[in-house]
PDB file of C-alpha atoms in Angstrom:
ATOM      1  CA  ALA A  29       5.409 -17.488  13.935  1.00 37.00           C
ATOM      2  CA  ALA A  30       4.474 -17.313  17.617  1.00 37.00           C
ATOM      3  CA  LEU A  31       8.100 -16.696  18.515  1.00 35.00           C
ATOM      4  CA  TRP A  32       8.139 -13.545  16.398  1.00 38.00           C
ATOM      5  CA  THR A  33       4.710 -12.291  17.365  1.00 42.00           C
ATOM      6  CA  TYR A  34       5.447 -11.530  21.003  1.00 39.00           C
ATOM      7  CA  PRO A  35       8.562  -9.327  20.613  1.00 50.00           C
ATOM      8  CA  LEU A  36       7.031  -7.467  17.671  1.00 46.00           C
ATOM      9  CA  THR A  37       3.767  -6.679  19.456  1.00 54.00           C
ATOM     10  CA  PRO A  38       5.054  -3.666  21.455  1.00 51.00           C
ATOM     11  CA  VAL A  39       6.592  -2.251  18.279  1.00 41.00           C
ATOM     12  CA  VAL A  40       3.349  -2.673  16.361  1.00 45.00           C
ATOM     13  CA  LEU A  41       1.317  -1.102  19.146  1.00 43.00           C
ATOM     14  CA  SER A  42       3.758   1.785  19.454  1.00 49.00           C
ATOM     15  CA  SER A  43       3.666   2.390  15.693  1.00 55.00           C
ATOM     16  CA  ARG A  44      -0.116   2.354  15.659  1.00 42.00           C
ATOM     17  CA  SER A  45      -0.230   4.782  18.587  1.00 56.00           C
ATOM     18  CA  TYR A  46       2.112   7.133  16.728  1.00 58.00           C
ATOM     19  CA  VAL A  47      -0.071   7.008  13.601  1.00 66.00           C
ATOM     20  CA  ALA A  48      -3.230   7.668  15.627  1.00 70.00           C
ATOM     21  CA  GLY A  49      -1.764  10.872  17.023  1.00 79.00           C
ATOM     22  CA  ARG A  50      -3.028  13.063  19.828  1.00 91.00           C
ATOM     23  CA  GLN A  51      -6.643  13.191  20.981  1.00 94.00           C
ATOM     24  CA  CYS A  52      -8.874  16.109  21.852  1.00 96.00           C
ATOM     25  CA  LYS A  53      -9.226  15.768  25.616  1.00 96.00           C
ATOM     26  CA  SER A  54     -11.741  18.557  26.143  1.00 97.00           C
ATOM     27  CA  THR A  55     -14.980  17.473  27.800  1.00 97.00           C
ATOM     28  CA  ALA A  56     -16.649  20.823  27.097  1.00 97.00           C
ATOM     29  CA  LYS A  57     -20.423  20.606  26.783  1.00 97.00           C
ATOM     30  CA  LEU A  58     -22.325  22.570  24.166  1.00 97.00           C
ATOM     31  CA  ASP A  59     -25.674  22.761  25.942  1.00 96.00           C
ATOM     32  CA  GLY A  60     -27.898  25.255  24.154  1.00 96.00           C
ATOM     33  CA  LYS A  61     -25.322  25.713  21.391  1.00 98.00           C
ATOM     34  CA  VAL A  62     -25.608  25.030  17.671  1.00 98.00           C
ATOM     35  CA  VAL A  63     -22.958  23.538  15.390  1.00 98.00           C
ATOM     36  CA  ILE A  64     -22.907  23.259  11.590  1.00 98.00           C
ATOM     37  CA  ILE A  65     -20.625  20.670   9.996  1.00 98.00           C
ATOM     38  CA  THR A  66     -20.378  20.458   6.212  1.00 98.00           C
ATOM     39  CA  GLY A  67     -19.809  17.054   4.649  1.00 96.00           C
ATOM     40  CA  ALA A  68     -20.692  15.229   7.838  1.00 95.00           C
ATOM     41  CA  ASN A  69     -22.189  12.111   6.258  1.00 95.00           C
ATOM     42  CA  THR A  70     -18.887  10.248   6.019  1.00 93.00           C
ATOM     43  CA  GLY A  71     -15.237  10.236   7.069  1.00 93.00           C
ATOM     44  CA  ILE A  72     -13.876  12.731   9.567  1.00 94.00           C
ATOM     45  CA  GLY A  73     -16.975  14.912   9.177  1.00 96.00           C
ATOM     46  CA  LYS A  74     -19.214  12.109  10.387  1.00 97.00           C
ATOM     47  CA  GLU A  75     -16.909  11.353  13.320  1.00 97.00           C
ATOM     48  CA  THR A  76     -16.779  15.038  14.215  1.00 98.00           C
ATOM     49  CA  ALA A  77     -20.581  15.119  14.185  1.00 98.00           C
ATOM     50  CA  ARG A  78     -20.726  11.942  16.284  1.00 98.00           C
ATOM     51  CA  ASP A  79     -18.569  13.471  19.012  1.00 98.00           C
ATOM     52  CA  LEU A  80     -20.254  16.881  19.003  1.00 98.00           C
ATOM     53  CA  ALA A  81     -23.700  15.272  19.077  1.00 98.00           C
ATOM     54  CA  GLY A  82     -22.726  14.072  22.543  1.00 97.00           C
ATOM     55  CA  ARG A  83     -22.283  17.697  23.515  1.00 98.00           C
ATOM     56  CA  GLY A  84     -25.000  19.739  21.762  1.00 97.00           C
ATOM     57  CA  LYS A  85     -27.120  20.388  18.668  1.00 98.00           C
ATOM     58  CA  VAL A  86     -25.556  19.487  15.327  1.00 98.00           C
ATOM     59  CA  ILE A  87     -26.631  20.470  11.818  1.00 98.00           C
ATOM     60  CA  VAL A  88     -25.342  17.949   9.277  1.00 98.00           C
ATOM     61  CA  ALA A  89     -24.999  19.894   6.008  1.00 98.00           C
ATOM     62  CA  CYS A  90     -24.528  17.585   3.004  1.00 98.00           C
ATOM     63  CA  ARG A  91     -25.148  17.237  -0.709  1.00 97.00           C
ATOM     64  CA  ASP A  92     -26.310  13.602  -0.435  1.00 96.00           C
ATOM     65  CA  VAL A  93     -29.332  13.876   1.856  1.00 97.00           C
ATOM     66  CA  ALA A  94     -30.095  10.139   1.893  1.00 97.00           C
ATOM     67  CA  LYS A  95     -26.574   9.267   2.991  1.00 96.00           C
ATOM     68  CA  ALA A  96     -26.646  12.102   5.532  1.00 98.00           C
ATOM     69  CA  GLU A  97     -29.947  10.859   6.995  1.00 98.00           C
ATOM     70  CA  ALA A  98     -28.483   7.380   7.421  1.00 98.00           C
ATOM     71  CA  ALA A  99     -25.441   8.831   9.224  1.00 97.00           C
ATOM     72  CA  ALA A 100     -27.598  11.119  11.381  1.00 98.00           C
ATOM     73  CA  SER A 101     -29.906   8.243  12.330  1.00 98.00           C
ATOM     74  CA  GLU A 102     -26.895   6.197  13.427  1.00 98.00           C
ATOM     75  CA  ILE A 103     -25.538   9.099  15.491  1.00 98.00           C
ATOM     76  CA  ARG A 104     -28.936   9.790  17.112  1.00 98.00           C
ATOM     77  CA  ALA A 105     -29.261   6.144  18.131  1.00 98.00           C
ATOM     78  CA  GLU A 106     -25.749   6.052  19.548  1.00 97.00           C
ATOM     79  CA  THR A 107     -25.806   9.374  21.428  1.00 97.00           C
ATOM     80  CA  GLY A 108     -29.493   9.635  22.304  1.00 97.00           C
ATOM     81  CA  ASN A 109     -29.421  13.182  20.949  1.00 98.00           C
ATOM     82  CA  GLN A 110     -32.371  13.819  18.665  1.00 97.00           C
ATOM     83  CA  GLN A 111     -31.007  17.246  17.769  1.00 98.00           C
ATOM     84  CA  VAL A 112     -28.888  15.916  14.898  1.00 98.00           C
ATOM     85  CA  ILE A 113     -30.524  17.534  11.913  1.00 98.00           C
ATOM     86  CA  VAL A 114     -29.827  17.011   8.214  1.00 98.00           C
ATOM     87  CA  LYS A 115     -29.945  19.919   5.774  1.00 98.00           C
ATOM     88  CA  LYS A 116     -29.273  19.929   2.044  1.00 98.00           C
ATOM     89  CA  LEU A 117     -26.095  21.764   1.033  1.00 98.00           C
ATOM     90  CA  ASP A 118     -24.314  21.440  -2.308  1.00 98.00           C
ATOM     91  CA  LEU A 119     -21.086  23.440  -2.131  1.00 98.00           C
ATOM     92  CA  ALA A 120     -20.699  23.120  -5.906  1.00 98.00           C
ATOM     93  CA  ASP A 121     -23.751  25.331  -6.427  1.00 98.00           C
ATOM     94  CA  THR A 122     -24.012  28.844  -4.978  1.00 98.00           C
ATOM     95  CA  LYS A 123     -27.812  28.687  -5.314  1.00 98.00           C
ATOM     96  CA  SER A 124     -27.856  25.693  -2.950  1.00 98.00           C
ATOM     97  CA  ILE A 125     -25.494  27.468  -0.536  1.00 98.00           C
ATOM     98  CA  ARG A 126     -27.755  30.512  -0.415  1.00 98.00           C
ATOM     99  CA  GLU A 127     -30.867  28.365   0.053  1.00 98.00           C
ATOM    100  CA  PHE A 128     -29.203  26.505   2.918  1.00 98.00           C
ATOM    101  CA  ALA A 129     -28.190  29.759   4.602  1.00 98.00           C
ATOM    102  CA  ASP A 130     -31.633  31.314   4.153  1.00 98.00           C
ATOM    103  CA  ASN A 131     -33.358  28.272   5.643  1.00 98.00           C
ATOM    104  CA  PHE A 132     -30.911  28.040   8.528  1.00 98.00           C
ATOM    105  CA  LEU A 133     -31.247  31.729   9.410  1.00 98.00           C
ATOM    106  CA  ALA A 134     -35.036  31.431   9.316  1.00 98.00           C
ATOM    107  CA  GLU A 135     -35.073  28.400  11.608  1.00 97.00           C
ATOM    108  CA  GLU A 136     -32.179  28.926  14.022  1.00 97.00           C
ATOM    109  CA  LYS A 137     -31.555  31.905  16.287  1.00 97.00           C
ATOM    110  CA  ASP A 138     -27.976  30.918  17.124  1.00 98.00           C
ATOM    111  CA  LEU A 139     -24.814  29.543  15.551  1.00 98.00           C
ATOM    112  CA  HIS A 140     -21.801  28.978  17.767  1.00 98.00           C
ATOM    113  CA  ILE A 141     -19.513  26.732  15.712  1.00 98.00           C
ATOM    114  CA  LEU A 142     -19.140  26.473  11.931  1.00 99.00           C
ATOM    115  CA  ILE A 143     -16.919  23.616  10.768  1.00 98.00           C
ATOM    116  CA  ASN A 144     -16.102  23.892   7.059  1.00 98.00           C
ATOM    117  CA  ASN A 145     -15.148  20.253   6.603  1.00 97.00           C
ATOM    118  CA  ALA A 146     -16.503  19.073   3.238  1.00 97.00           C
ATOM    119  CA  GLY A 147     -14.121  18.711   0.354  1.00 95.00           C
ATOM    120  CA  VAL A 148     -13.258  17.001  -2.912  1.00 95.00           C
ATOM    121  CA  MET A 149      -9.891  15.559  -3.897  1.00 91.00           C
ATOM    122  CA  LEU A 150      -8.258  14.414  -7.139  1.00 90.00           C
ATOM    123  CA  CYS A 151     -11.317  15.137  -9.290  1.00 91.00           C
ATOM    124  CA  PRO A 152     -10.994  14.805 -13.052  1.00 94.00           C
ATOM    125  CA  TYR A 153     -11.297  18.266 -14.583  1.00 97.00           C
ATOM    126  CA  SER A 154     -14.798  19.596 -14.070  1.00 97.00           C
ATOM    127  CA  LYS A 155     -16.568  22.776 -13.057  1.00 98.00           C
ATOM    128  CA  THR A 156     -19.203  23.686 -10.515  1.00 98.00           C
ATOM    129  CA  ALA A 157     -22.669  24.937 -11.432  1.00 98.00           C
ATOM    130  CA  ASP A 158     -21.222  28.462 -11.442  1.00 98.00           C
ATOM    131  CA  GLY A 159     -18.242  27.675 -13.658  1.00 98.00           C
ATOM    132  CA  PHE A 160     -15.553  27.377 -10.989  1.00 98.00           C
ATOM    133  CA  GLU A 161     -12.910  24.638 -11.139  1.00 98.00           C
ATOM    134  CA  MET A 162     -14.282  21.926  -8.860  1.00 98.00           C
ATOM    135  CA  HIS A 163     -11.547  21.872  -6.186  1.00 98.00           C
ATOM    136  CA  LEU A 164     -11.433  25.641  -5.891  1.00 98.00           C
ATOM    137  CA  GLY A 165     -15.217  25.927  -6.084  1.00 98.00           C
ATOM    138  CA  VAL A 166     -16.091  23.350  -3.422  1.00 98.00           C
ATOM    139  CA  ASN A 167     -13.114  23.467  -1.076  1.00 98.00           C
ATOM    140  CA  HIS A 168     -12.622  27.235  -1.030  1.00 98.00           C
ATOM    141  CA  LEU A 169     -15.286  29.356  -2.727  1.00 98.00           C
ATOM    142  CA  GLY A 170     -18.234  27.309  -1.425  1.00 98.00           C
ATOM    143  CA  HIS A 171     -17.084  27.633   2.170  1.00 98.00           C
ATOM    144  CA  PHE A 172     -16.079  31.259   1.644  1.00 99.00           C
ATOM    145  CA  LEU A 173     -19.662  32.087   0.581  1.00 98.00           C
ATOM    146  CA  LEU A 174     -21.225  29.965   3.319  1.00 98.00           C
ATOM    147  CA  THR A 175     -19.149  31.707   5.997  1.00 98.00           C
ATOM    148  CA  PHE A 176     -20.057  35.111   4.571  1.00 98.00           C
ATOM    149  CA  LEU A 177     -23.766  34.317   4.660  1.00 98.00           C
ATOM    150  CA  LEU A 178     -23.665  33.014   8.245  1.00 98.00           C
ATOM    151  CA  LEU A 179     -21.216  35.485   9.755  1.00 98.00           C
ATOM    152  CA  GLU A 180     -23.792  37.861  11.268  1.00 97.00           C
ATOM    153  CA  ARG A 181     -25.456  34.973  13.078  1.00 98.00           C
ATOM    154  CA  LEU A 182     -22.065  33.890  14.405  1.00 98.00           C
ATOM    155  CA  LYS A 183     -21.463  37.441  15.626  1.00 96.00           C
ATOM    156  CA  GLN A 184     -24.844  37.521  17.357  1.00 97.00           C
ATOM    157  CA  SER A 185     -24.028  34.209  19.061  1.00 97.00           C
ATOM    158  CA  ALA A 186     -20.463  35.086  20.098  1.00 96.00           C
ATOM    159  CA  PRO A 187     -18.266  33.678  21.468  1.00 97.00           C
ATOM    160  CA  ALA A 188     -18.187  31.597  18.305  1.00 98.00           C
ATOM    161  CA  ARG A 189     -15.670  29.626  16.282  1.00 98.00           C
ATOM    162  CA  ILE A 190     -15.006  29.004  12.599  1.00 98.00           C
ATOM    163  CA  VAL A 191     -12.974  25.885  11.827  1.00 98.00           C
ATOM    164  CA  ASN A 192     -11.613  25.300   8.316  1.00 98.00           C
ATOM    165  CA  VAL A 193     -10.324  21.836   7.449  1.00 98.00           C
ATOM    166  CA  SER A 194      -7.250  22.290   5.253  1.00 97.00           C
ATOM    167  CA  SER A 195      -4.339  19.906   4.688  1.00 96.00           C
ATOM    168  CA  LEU A 196      -0.591  19.464   4.833  1.00 94.00           C
ATOM    169  CA  ALA A 197      -0.947  19.564   1.043  1.00 95.00           C
ATOM    170  CA  HIS A 198      -1.138  23.355   1.279  1.00 97.00           C
ATOM    171  CA  HIS A 199       2.689  23.308   1.336  1.00 97.00           C
ATOM    172  CA  VAL A 200       2.649  22.325  -2.351  1.00 97.00           C
ATOM    173  CA  GLY A 201      -0.125  24.725  -3.295  1.00 98.00           C
ATOM    174  CA  ARG A 202       0.126  28.039  -5.123  1.00 98.00           C
ATOM    175  CA  ILE A 203      -2.602  30.566  -5.871  1.00 98.00           C
ATOM    176  CA  ARG A 204      -2.425  30.819  -9.651  1.00 98.00           C
ATOM    177  CA  PHE A 205      -4.362  34.027 -10.180  1.00 98.00           C
ATOM    178  CA  HIS A 206      -3.606  33.883 -13.918  1.00 97.00           C
ATOM    179  CA  ASP A 207      -5.349  30.494 -14.188  1.00 98.00           C
ATOM    180  CA  LEU A 208      -7.535  29.987 -11.106  1.00 97.00           C
ATOM    181  CA  HIS A 209      -9.889  27.598 -12.886  1.00 97.00           C
ATOM    182  CA  GLY A 210      -7.225  25.446 -14.520  1.00 97.00           C
ATOM    183  CA  GLU A 211      -8.292  26.269 -18.048  1.00 97.00           C
ATOM    184  CA  LYS A 212      -4.723  26.734 -19.308  1.00 97.00           C
ATOM    185  CA  SER A 213      -3.205  23.757 -17.494  1.00 96.00           C
ATOM    186  CA  TYR A 214      -4.658  21.284 -15.020  1.00 97.00           C
ATOM    187  CA  ASN A 215      -3.271  18.684 -12.659  1.00 96.00           C
ATOM    188  CA  ARG A 216      -5.852  17.274 -10.282  1.00 94.00           C
ATOM    189  CA  GLY A 217      -3.331  16.616  -7.515  1.00 93.00           C
ATOM    190  CA  LEU A 218      -2.023  20.163  -7.638  1.00 96.00           C
ATOM    191  CA  ALA A 219      -5.549  21.561  -7.939  1.00 97.00           C
ATOM    192  CA  TYR A 220      -6.335  19.977  -4.572  1.00 96.00           C
ATOM    193  CA  CYS A 221      -3.160  21.440  -3.050  1.00 96.00           C
ATOM    194  CA  HIS A 222      -4.006  24.905  -4.388  1.00 98.00           C
ATOM    195  CA  SER A 223      -7.479  24.741  -2.817  1.00 98.00           C
ATOM    196  CA  LYS A 224      -6.046  23.672   0.554  1.00 97.00           C
ATOM    197  CA  LEU A 225      -3.659  26.636   0.471  1.00 98.00           C
ATOM    198  CA  ALA A 226      -6.696  28.814  -0.219  1.00 98.00           C
ATOM    199  CA  ASN A 227      -8.257  27.444   3.001  1.00 98.00           C
ATOM    200  CA  VAL A 228      -5.211  28.534   5.023  1.00 98.00           C
ATOM    201  CA  LEU A 229      -5.076  31.991   3.422  1.00 98.00           C
ATOM    202  CA  PHE A 230      -8.822  32.514   3.853  1.00 98.00           C
ATOM    203  CA  THR A 231      -8.561  31.621   7.532  1.00 98.00           C
ATOM    204  CA  ARG A 232      -5.628  33.974   8.020  1.00 98.00           C
ATOM    205  CA  GLU A 233      -7.334  36.941   6.354  1.00 98.00           C
ATOM    206  CA  LEU A 234     -10.702  36.245   8.004  1.00 98.00           C
ATOM    207  CA  ALA A 235      -9.080  36.173  11.444  1.00 98.00           C
ATOM    208  CA  ARG A 236      -7.230  39.416  10.725  1.00 97.00           C
ATOM    209  CA  ARG A 237     -10.414  41.188   9.671  1.00 96.00           C
ATOM    210  CA  LEU A 238     -12.489  39.863  12.573  1.00 95.00           C
ATOM    211  CA  GLN A 239      -9.788  40.753  15.065  1.00 90.00           C
ATOM    212  CA  GLY A 240      -9.479  44.271  13.712  1.00 72.00           C
ATOM    213  CA  LYS A 241     -13.216  44.910  13.832  1.00 61.00           C
ATOM    214  CA  SER A 242     -13.478  43.463  17.327  1.00 53.00           C
ATOM    215  CA  GLN A 243     -10.776  45.785  18.604  1.00 54.00           C
ATOM    216  CA  ARG A 244     -12.329  48.829  16.955  1.00 53.00           C
ATOM    217  CA  ARG A 245     -15.767  47.990  18.344  1.00 54.00           C
ATOM    218  CA  ALA A 246     -14.382  47.538  21.853  1.00 50.00           C
ATOM    219  CA  GLU A 247     -12.526  50.850  21.630  1.00 49.00           C
ATOM    220  CA  GLN A 248     -15.566  52.680  20.282  1.00 46.00           C
ATOM    221  CA  PHE A 249     -18.154  51.360  22.695  1.00 40.00           C
ATOM    222  CA  SER A 250     -15.953  50.219  25.590  1.00 37.00           C
ATOM    223  CA  ALA A 251     -17.876  46.979  25.296  1.00 40.00           C
ATOM    224  CA  TRP A 252     -17.042  43.319  25.726  1.00 40.00           C
ATOM    225  CA  LEU A 253     -14.652  42.219  22.986  1.00 48.00           C
ATOM    226  CA  LEU A 254     -16.492  40.413  20.228  1.00 52.00           C
ATOM    227  CA  SER A 255     -15.135  36.879  20.213  1.00 89.00           C
ATOM    228  CA  ILE A 256     -15.154  35.016  16.907  1.00 97.00           C
ATOM    229  CA  THR A 257     -12.103  32.924  16.175  1.00 98.00           C
ATOM    230  CA  ALA A 258     -11.092  31.332  12.882  1.00 98.00           C
ATOM    231  CA  ASN A 259      -8.516  28.554  12.675  1.00 98.00           C
ATOM    232  CA  SER A 260      -7.498  25.986  10.069  1.00 98.00           C
ATOM    233  CA  LEU A 261      -6.082  22.496  10.437  1.00 98.00           C
ATOM    234  CA  HIS A 262      -4.536  19.419   8.903  1.00 96.00           C
ATOM    235  CA  PRO A 263      -6.479  16.303  10.016  1.00 94.00           C
ATOM    236  CA  GLY A 264      -3.674  13.899   9.142  1.00 83.00           C
ATOM    237  CA  SER A 265      -3.568  11.204   6.467  1.00 71.00           C
ATOM    238  CA  VAL A 266      -6.936   9.558   6.983  1.00 66.00           C
ATOM    239  CA  TYR A 267      -8.374   6.345   5.567  1.00 48.00           C
ATOM    240  CA  SER A 268     -11.559   7.750   4.074  1.00 51.00           C
ATOM    241  CA  GLU A 269     -13.563   8.109   0.861  1.00 57.00           C
ATOM    242  CA  LEU A 270     -11.793  11.338  -0.075  1.00 53.00           C
ATOM    243  CA  VAL A 271      -9.506   9.525  -2.550  1.00 48.00           C
ATOM    244  CA  ARG A 272     -12.403   7.832  -4.357  1.00 55.00           C
ATOM    245  CA  TYR A 273     -11.679   9.654  -7.648  1.00 54.00           C
ATOM    246  CA  SER A 274      -8.258   7.995  -7.919  1.00 49.00           C
ATOM    247  CA  PHE A 275      -8.007   4.236  -8.453  1.00 45.00           C
ATOM    248  CA  VAL A 276      -4.293   4.284  -7.606  1.00 56.00           C
ATOM    249  CA  MET A 277      -4.765   6.251  -4.384  1.00 50.00           C
ATOM    250  CA  THR A 278      -7.687   4.040  -3.343  1.00 54.00           C
ATOM    251  CA  TRP A 279      -5.521   0.964  -3.889  1.00 45.00           C
ATOM    252  CA  LEU A 280      -2.587   2.452  -1.964  1.00 51.00           C
ATOM    253  CA  TRP A 281      -4.860   3.595   0.870  1.00 48.00           C
ATOM    254  CA  ARG A 282      -6.091   0.018   1.309  1.00 56.00           C
ATOM    255  CA  ILE A 283      -2.600  -1.464   1.276  1.00 49.00           C
ATOM    256  CA  PHE A 284      -1.178   1.029   3.744  1.00 46.00           C
ATOM    257  CA  SER A 285      -4.283   1.496   5.887  1.00 51.00           C
ATOM    258  CA  PHE A 286      -2.308   0.491   8.995  1.00 46.00           C
ATOM    259  CA  PHE A 287      -0.258   3.656   8.565  1.00 51.00           C
ATOM    260  CA  LEU A 288      -3.284   5.918   8.128  1.00 74.00           C
ATOM    261  CA  LYS A 289      -5.512   7.472  10.749  1.00 80.00           C
ATOM    262  CA  THR A 290      -9.033   6.181  11.147  1.00 87.00           C
ATOM    263  CA  PRO A 291     -11.767   8.788  10.551  1.00 89.00           C
ATOM    264  CA  ARG A 292     -12.249   9.044  14.317  1.00 94.00           C
ATOM    265  CA  GLU A 293      -8.547   9.731  14.809  1.00 94.00           C
ATOM    266  CA  GLY A 294      -8.594  12.200  11.935  1.00 93.00           C
ATOM    267  CA  ALA A 295     -11.467  14.114  13.529  1.00 95.00           C
ATOM    268  CA  GLN A 296      -9.536  14.913  16.709  1.00 97.00           C
ATOM    269  CA  THR A 297      -7.942  18.163  15.542  1.00 98.00           C
ATOM    270  CA  SER A 298     -11.265  19.432  14.177  1.00 98.00           C
ATOM    271  CA  LEU A 299     -12.768  18.743  17.587  1.00 98.00           C
ATOM    272  CA  TYR A 300      -9.838  20.377  19.326  1.00 98.00           C
ATOM    273  CA  CYS A 301     -10.257  23.572  17.304  1.00 98.00           C
ATOM    274  CA  ALA A 302     -14.023  23.525  17.895  1.00 98.00           C
ATOM    275  CA  VAL A 303     -14.196  23.001  21.658  1.00 98.00           C
ATOM    276  CA  ALA A 304     -10.805  23.175  23.418  1.00 98.00           C
ATOM    277  CA  GLU A 305     -11.014  25.743  26.198  1.00 97.00           C
ATOM    278  CA  GLU A 306      -7.424  26.872  25.706  1.00 97.00           C
ATOM    279  CA  LEU A 307      -8.235  28.054  22.161  1.00 97.00           C
ATOM    280  CA  GLU A 308     -10.977  30.411  23.298  1.00 96.00           C
ATOM    281  CA  SER A 309      -9.043  33.492  22.178  1.00 94.00           C
ATOM    282  CA  VAL A 310      -6.666  31.878  19.651  1.00 97.00           C
ATOM    283  CA  THR A 311      -7.320  32.882  16.053  1.00 98.00           C
ATOM    284  CA  GLY A 312      -5.699  32.819  12.637  1.00 98.00           C
ATOM    285  CA  GLN A 313      -3.630  29.733  13.471  1.00 98.00           C
ATOM    286  CA  TYR A 314      -3.029  26.395  11.766  1.00 98.00           C
ATOM    287  CA  PHE A 315      -3.124  23.138  13.730  1.00 98.00           C
ATOM    288  CA  SER A 316      -2.156  19.518  13.245  1.00 97.00           C
ATOM    289  CA  ASP A 317      -2.383  16.664  15.722  1.00 96.00           C
ATOM    290  CA  CYS A 318      -4.113  18.940  18.256  1.00 97.00           C
ATOM    291  CA  ARG A 319      -1.286  21.465  18.433  1.00 97.00           C
ATOM    292  CA  PRO A 320       0.042  24.424  16.424  1.00 98.00           C
ATOM    293  CA  ALA A 321       1.814  23.392  13.212  1.00 98.00           C
ATOM    294  CA  TYR A 322       4.174  24.927  10.691  1.00 98.00           C
ATOM    295  CA  VAL A 323       2.585  26.947   7.897  1.00 98.00           C
ATOM    296  CA  SER A 324       4.291  27.173   4.529  1.00 98.00           C
ATOM    297  CA  PRO A 325       5.705  30.571   3.463  1.00 98.00           C
ATOM    298  CA  GLN A 326       2.966  30.898   0.847  1.00 98.00           C
ATOM    299  CA  GLY A 327       0.418  30.229   3.591  1.00 98.00           C
ATOM    300  CA  ARG A 328       1.781  33.214   5.526  1.00 98.00           C
ATOM    301  CA  ASP A 329       1.722  35.645   2.599  1.00 98.00           C
ATOM    302  CA  ASP A 330      -0.639  38.416   3.697  1.00 98.00           C
ATOM    303  CA  GLU A 331      -0.664  40.132   0.298  1.00 98.00           C
ATOM    304  CA  THR A 332      -1.727  36.920  -1.427  1.00 98.00           C
ATOM    305  CA  ALA A 333      -4.370  36.379   1.273  1.00 98.00           C
ATOM    306  CA  LYS A 334      -5.826  39.858   0.677  1.00 98.00           C
ATOM    307  CA  LYS A 335      -5.785  39.425  -3.085  1.00 98.00           C
ATOM    308  CA  LEU A 336      -7.448  35.997  -2.845  1.00 98.00           C
ATOM    309  CA  TRP A 337     -10.124  37.529  -0.604  1.00 98.00           C
ATOM    310  CA  ASN A 338     -10.888  40.263  -3.136  1.00 98.00           C
ATOM    311  CA  VAL A 339     -10.864  37.888  -6.105  1.00 98.00           C
ATOM    312  CA  SER A 340     -13.152  35.467  -4.238  1.00 98.00           C
ATOM    313  CA  CYS A 341     -15.631  38.274  -3.581  1.00 98.00           C
ATOM    314  CA  GLU A 342     -15.577  39.230  -7.260  1.00 98.00           C
ATOM    315  CA  LEU A 343     -16.155  35.659  -8.412  1.00 98.00           C
ATOM    316  CA  LEU A 344     -19.070  35.223  -5.979  1.00 98.00           C
ATOM    317  CA  GLY A 345     -20.552  38.655  -6.609  1.00 98.00           C
ATOM    318  CA  ILE A 346     -20.469  39.726  -2.965  1.00 98.00           C
ATOM    319  CA  GLN A 347     -19.094  42.653  -0.990  1.00 98.00           C
ATOM    320  CA  TRP A 348     -17.330  41.586   2.188  1.00 97.00           C
ATOM    321  CA  ASP A 349     -15.373  44.379   3.835  1.00 88.00           C
TER     322      ASP A 349
END
């Protein structure tokens, strides 16, 4: 066995390095800045919070407050930053989203980075408190509403960034306007893919609208260009709790864990989009492995993006022009 171990070691190390991918190398500090990360009590969200807590103030926004407090306590002890604050946020309930936003706006004067990270995957068919299919409701509509409610504070704090965690799975997704909530037919794998495509389209349309308004404001007032960027990303295939609703996927994830990114490795592109200096004026893009990545044709469909925006507003009962 020893004879085989030595020559294979470089191969193993090289393979593991390839799986781990690129790292966010920015050392940017966030002194005096405020970050919100949804779903930051586990997985890549927790690792994103851990890194950013070494740079500035972090709001950990989670449904499971007890689990979030345990994660926040661990991060505080490790980083020495006491400004890691847990707030209740259930993205499957618009009432909870509005309560979170109201409390945040009452307590915090600034918001510089919003990382829409939380998500569900492979859920058996179910609906949110408001009657939305769970994947669409949590992964897309919940973050759509949260961003809407916090956008003015982001504008007041500009330059600011919005980071939406999507997935390579968006390539398989389609926006099925005739059956958004899967009432006619439902496949939980495809439902996840559809919601991840919605993340990409939302980011694209949000960036377009923000960019247009910024340009008009600068032209009208000859003022400094309002700087709010919105980008989406694929974190990689990460060994995390996201597959917990599927026994088969959980089993496969354990067997092939060597070929999956750790949560820390999976957090690198989120961090890159949140703090990298070279992305200061980059918006409406999709990243993977800390660099621009290919977007599927359906993810570049501006008409679908506009229609999804309007339908999302109707479902949530909001006006967002």
